[in-house]
């Protein structure tokens, strides 16, 4: 049986791919429907809770993954309700804006952790 962590990963990835595909194919109006907004909000909240739980269990890689999905979904929900973000360039920009800083933070955290382990 699937545990909660794997289910959150699968649902988060599928939702992120769906949103990305909807924006790239210029079907962003689909994401404004109330029922889909409810689903996106629930998935975002679930992934956020999973990310917080992963950080509390000292699983930094999984926590950063959940953080990326949460920030991506929040930016899509907020930006799609305030302005039109359709096409390939905005989606790539959102991935870069949230992916690069999270990757840099992950590298620094990994470096600090390995330095602390070497000192012990």
PDB file of C-alpha atoms in Angstrom:
ATOM      1  CA  UNK A   1       0.000   0.000   0.000  1.00  0.00           C
ATOM      2  CA  UNK A   2       1.188   3.516  -0.741  1.00  0.00           C
ATOM      3  CA  UNK A   3       2.302   5.560   2.196  1.00  0.00           C
ATOM      4  CA  UNK A   4       1.441   9.228   2.542  1.00  0.00           C
ATOM      5  CA  UNK A   5       4.847  10.507   1.409  1.00  0.00           C
ATOM      6  CA  UNK A   6       4.819   8.612  -1.901  1.00  0.00           C
ATOM      7  CA  UNK A   7       1.199   9.583  -2.525  1.00  0.00           C
ATOM      8  CA  UNK A   8       2.038  13.262  -1.931  1.00  0.00           C
ATOM      9  CA  UNK A   9       4.975  13.026  -4.341  1.00  0.00           C
ATOM     10  CA  UNK A  10       2.863  11.403  -7.058  1.00  0.00           C
ATOM     11  CA  UNK A  11      -0.060  13.820  -6.660  1.00  0.00           C
ATOM     12  CA  UNK A  12       2.279  16.834  -6.559  1.00  0.00           C
ATOM     13  CA  UNK A  13       4.180  15.791  -9.679  1.00  0.00           C
ATOM     14  CA  UNK A  14       1.009  14.953 -11.628  1.00  0.00           C
ATOM     15  CA  UNK A  15      -0.602  18.263 -10.646  1.00  0.00           C
ATOM     16  CA  UNK A  16       2.537  20.237 -11.533  1.00  0.00           C
ATOM     17  CA  UNK A  17       2.749  18.532 -14.919  1.00  0.00           C
ATOM     18  CA  UNK A  18      -0.968  19.145 -15.547  1.00  0.00           C
ATOM     19  CA  UNK A  19      -0.661  22.836 -14.688  1.00  0.00           C
ATOM     20  CA  UNK A  20       2.495  23.215 -16.785  1.00  0.00           C
ATOM     21  CA  UNK A  21       0.866  21.492 -19.755  1.00  0.00           C
ATOM     22  CA  UNK A  22      -2.283  23.621 -19.406  1.00  0.00           C
ATOM     23  CA  UNK A  23      -0.221  26.808 -19.411  1.00  0.00           C
ATOM     24  CA  UNK A  24       2.086  25.752 -22.248  1.00  0.00           C
ATOM     25  CA  UNK A  25      -0.840  24.772 -24.497  1.00  0.00           C
ATOM     26  CA  UNK A  26      -2.483  28.119 -23.639  1.00  0.00           C
ATOM     27  CA  UNK A  27      -5.423  26.584 -21.793  1.00  0.00           C
ATOM     28  CA  UNK A  28      -4.900  28.745 -18.712  1.00  0.00           C
ATOM     29  CA  UNK A  29      -8.617  29.544 -18.566  1.00  0.00           C
ATOM     30  CA  UNK A  30      -9.149  25.962 -17.443  1.00  0.00           C
ATOM     31  CA  UNK A  31      -7.170  26.694 -14.271  1.00  0.00           C
ATOM     32  CA  UNK A  32      -9.523  29.521 -13.254  1.00  0.00           C
ATOM     33  CA  UNK A  33     -12.588  27.293 -12.816  1.00  0.00           C
ATOM     34  CA  UNK A  34     -13.643  27.142  -9.152  1.00  0.00           C
ATOM     35  CA  UNK A  35     -13.563  23.350  -8.860  1.00  0.00           C
ATOM     36  CA  UNK A  36     -10.046  23.133 -10.264  1.00  0.00           C
ATOM     37  CA  UNK A  37      -8.963  26.018  -8.010  1.00  0.00           C
ATOM     38  CA  UNK A  38     -10.235  23.987  -5.043  1.00  0.00           C
ATOM     39  CA  UNK A  39      -8.272  20.931  -6.172  1.00  0.00           C
ATOM     40  CA  UNK A  40      -5.114  23.003  -6.746  1.00  0.00           C
ATOM     41  CA  UNK A  41      -5.485  24.560  -3.296  1.00  0.00           C
ATOM     42  CA  UNK A  42      -5.941  21.189  -1.606  1.00  0.00           C
ATOM     43  CA  UNK A  43      -2.957  19.698  -3.418  1.00  0.00           C
ATOM     44  CA  UNK A  44      -0.839  22.734  -2.525  1.00  0.00           C
ATOM     45  CA  UNK A  45      -1.830  22.496   1.146  1.00  0.00           C
ATOM     46  CA  UNK A  46      -1.109  18.754   1.215  1.00  0.00           C
ATOM     47  CA  UNK A  47       2.295  19.189  -0.416  1.00  0.00           C
ATOM     48  CA  UNK A  48       3.090  22.042   1.999  1.00  0.00           C
ATOM     49  CA  UNK A  49       2.291  19.848   5.014  1.00  0.00           C
ATOM     50  CA  UNK A  50       4.353  17.011   3.531  1.00  0.00           C
ATOM     51  CA  UNK A  51       7.272  19.397   3.018  1.00  0.00           C
ATOM     52  CA  UNK A  52       7.116  20.630   6.602  1.00  0.00           C
ATOM     53  CA  UNK A  53       6.988  17.032   7.833  1.00  0.00           C
ATOM     54  CA  UNK A  54       9.975  16.119   5.656  1.00  0.00           C
ATOM     55  CA  UNK A  55      12.035  18.989   7.070  1.00  0.00           C
ATOM     56  CA  UNK A  56      11.098  17.964  10.618  1.00  0.00           C
ATOM     57  CA  UNK A  57      12.274  14.406   9.876  1.00  0.00           C
ATOM     58  CA  UNK A  58      15.607  15.838   8.644  1.00  0.00           C
ATOM     59  CA  UNK A  59      14.929  14.798   5.044  1.00  0.00           C
ATOM     60  CA  UNK A  60      16.226  17.932   3.348  1.00  0.00           C
ATOM     61  CA  UNK A  61      16.115  16.669  -0.239  1.00  0.00           C
ATOM     62  CA  UNK A  62      12.486  15.639  -0.011  1.00  0.00           C
ATOM     63  CA  UNK A  63      11.642  18.834   1.866  1.00  0.00           C
ATOM     64  CA  UNK A  64      13.198  20.960  -0.875  1.00  0.00           C
ATOM     65  CA  UNK A  65      11.295  18.974  -3.514  1.00  0.00           C
ATOM     66  CA  UNK A  66       8.001  19.624  -1.726  1.00  0.00           C
ATOM     67  CA  UNK A  67       8.980  23.285  -1.290  1.00  0.00           C
ATOM     68  CA  UNK A  68       9.546  23.647  -5.032  1.00  0.00           C
ATOM     69  CA  UNK A  69       6.156  22.106  -5.864  1.00  0.00           C
ATOM     70  CA  UNK A  70       4.421  24.274  -3.240  1.00  0.00           C
ATOM     71  CA  UNK A  71       5.993  27.502  -4.495  1.00  0.00           C
ATOM     72  CA  UNK A  72       5.258  26.596  -8.111  1.00  0.00           C
ATOM     73  CA  UNK A  73       1.606  25.838  -7.378  1.00  0.00           C
ATOM     74  CA  UNK A  74       1.174  28.992  -5.275  1.00  0.00           C
ATOM     75  CA  UNK A  75       2.696  31.150  -7.996  1.00  0.00           C
ATOM     76  CA  UNK A  76       0.439  29.599 -10.635  1.00  0.00           C
ATOM     77  CA  UNK A  77      -2.672  30.087  -8.490  1.00  0.00           C
ATOM     78  CA  UNK A  78      -1.820  33.697  -7.631  1.00  0.00           C
ATOM     79  CA  UNK A  79      -0.457  34.796 -11.008  1.00  0.00           C
ATOM     80  CA  UNK A  80      -3.152  33.058 -13.038  1.00  0.00           C
ATOM     81  CA  UNK A  81      -5.872  34.809 -11.030  1.00  0.00           C
ATOM     82  CA  UNK A  82      -4.264  38.247 -11.347  1.00  0.00           C
ATOM     83  CA  UNK A  83      -2.910  38.199 -14.906  1.00  0.00           C
ATOM     84  CA  UNK A  84      -2.589  35.944 -17.908  1.00  0.00           C
ATOM     85  CA  UNK A  85       0.403  33.597 -17.810  1.00  0.00           C
ATOM     86  CA  UNK A  86       0.056  31.411 -20.857  1.00  0.00           C
ATOM     87  CA  UNK A  87       2.765  29.997 -23.046  1.00  0.00           C
ATOM     88  CA  UNK A  88       6.152  28.416 -22.650  1.00  0.00           C
ATOM     89  CA  UNK A  89       8.193  31.406 -21.466  1.00  0.00           C
ATOM     90  CA  UNK A  90       6.204  32.137 -18.251  1.00  0.00           C
ATOM     91  CA  UNK A  91       6.258  28.461 -17.253  1.00  0.00           C
ATOM     92  CA  UNK A  92      10.016  28.225 -17.792  1.00  0.00           C
ATOM     93  CA  UNK A  93      10.447  31.488 -15.873  1.00  0.00           C
ATOM     94  CA  UNK A  94       8.464  30.157 -12.910  1.00  0.00           C
ATOM     95  CA  UNK A  95      10.538  26.952 -12.901  1.00  0.00           C
ATOM     96  CA  UNK A  96      13.769  28.974 -12.963  1.00  0.00           C
ATOM     97  CA  UNK A  97      12.654  31.565 -10.394  1.00  0.00           C
ATOM     98  CA  UNK A  98      11.833  28.873  -7.841  1.00  0.00           C
ATOM     99  CA  UNK A  99      14.123  26.055  -8.962  1.00  0.00           C
ATOM    100  CA  UNK A 100      17.452  27.878  -8.976  1.00  0.00           C
ATOM    101  CA  UNK A 101      17.222  29.389  -5.451  1.00  0.00           C
ATOM    102  CA  UNK A 102      16.037  26.080  -3.997  1.00  0.00           C
ATOM    103  CA  UNK A 103      18.942  24.310  -5.720  1.00  0.00           C
ATOM    104  CA  UNK A 104      21.420  26.860  -4.345  1.00  0.00           C
ATOM    105  CA  UNK A 105      19.975  26.509  -0.846  1.00  0.00           C
ATOM    106  CA  UNK A 106      20.226  22.722  -1.134  1.00  0.00           C
ATOM    107  CA  UNK A 107      23.901  22.959  -2.126  1.00  0.00           C
ATOM    108  CA  UNK A 108      24.699  25.229   0.834  1.00  0.00           C
ATOM    109  CA  UNK A 109      22.791  23.003   3.269  1.00  0.00           C
ATOM    110  CA  UNK A 110      24.584  19.931   1.947  1.00  0.00           C
ATOM    111  CA  UNK A 111      27.958  21.673   2.231  1.00  0.00           C
ATOM    112  CA  UNK A 112      27.265  22.801   5.806  1.00  0.00           C
ATOM    113  CA  UNK A 113      26.103  19.315   6.800  1.00  0.00           C
ATOM    114  CA  UNK A 114      29.147  17.586   5.310  1.00  0.00           C
ATOM    115  CA  UNK A 115      31.463  20.143   6.944  1.00  0.00           C
ATOM    116  CA  UNK A 116      29.826  19.499  10.346  1.00  0.00           C
ATOM    117  CA  UNK A 117      30.160  15.732   9.877  1.00  0.00           C
ATOM    118  CA  UNK A 118      33.855  16.089   9.016  1.00  0.00           C
ATOM    119  CA  UNK A 119      34.533  18.155  12.151  1.00  0.00           C
ATOM    120  CA  UNK A 120      33.030  15.513  14.424  1.00  0.00           C
TER     121      UNK A 120
END
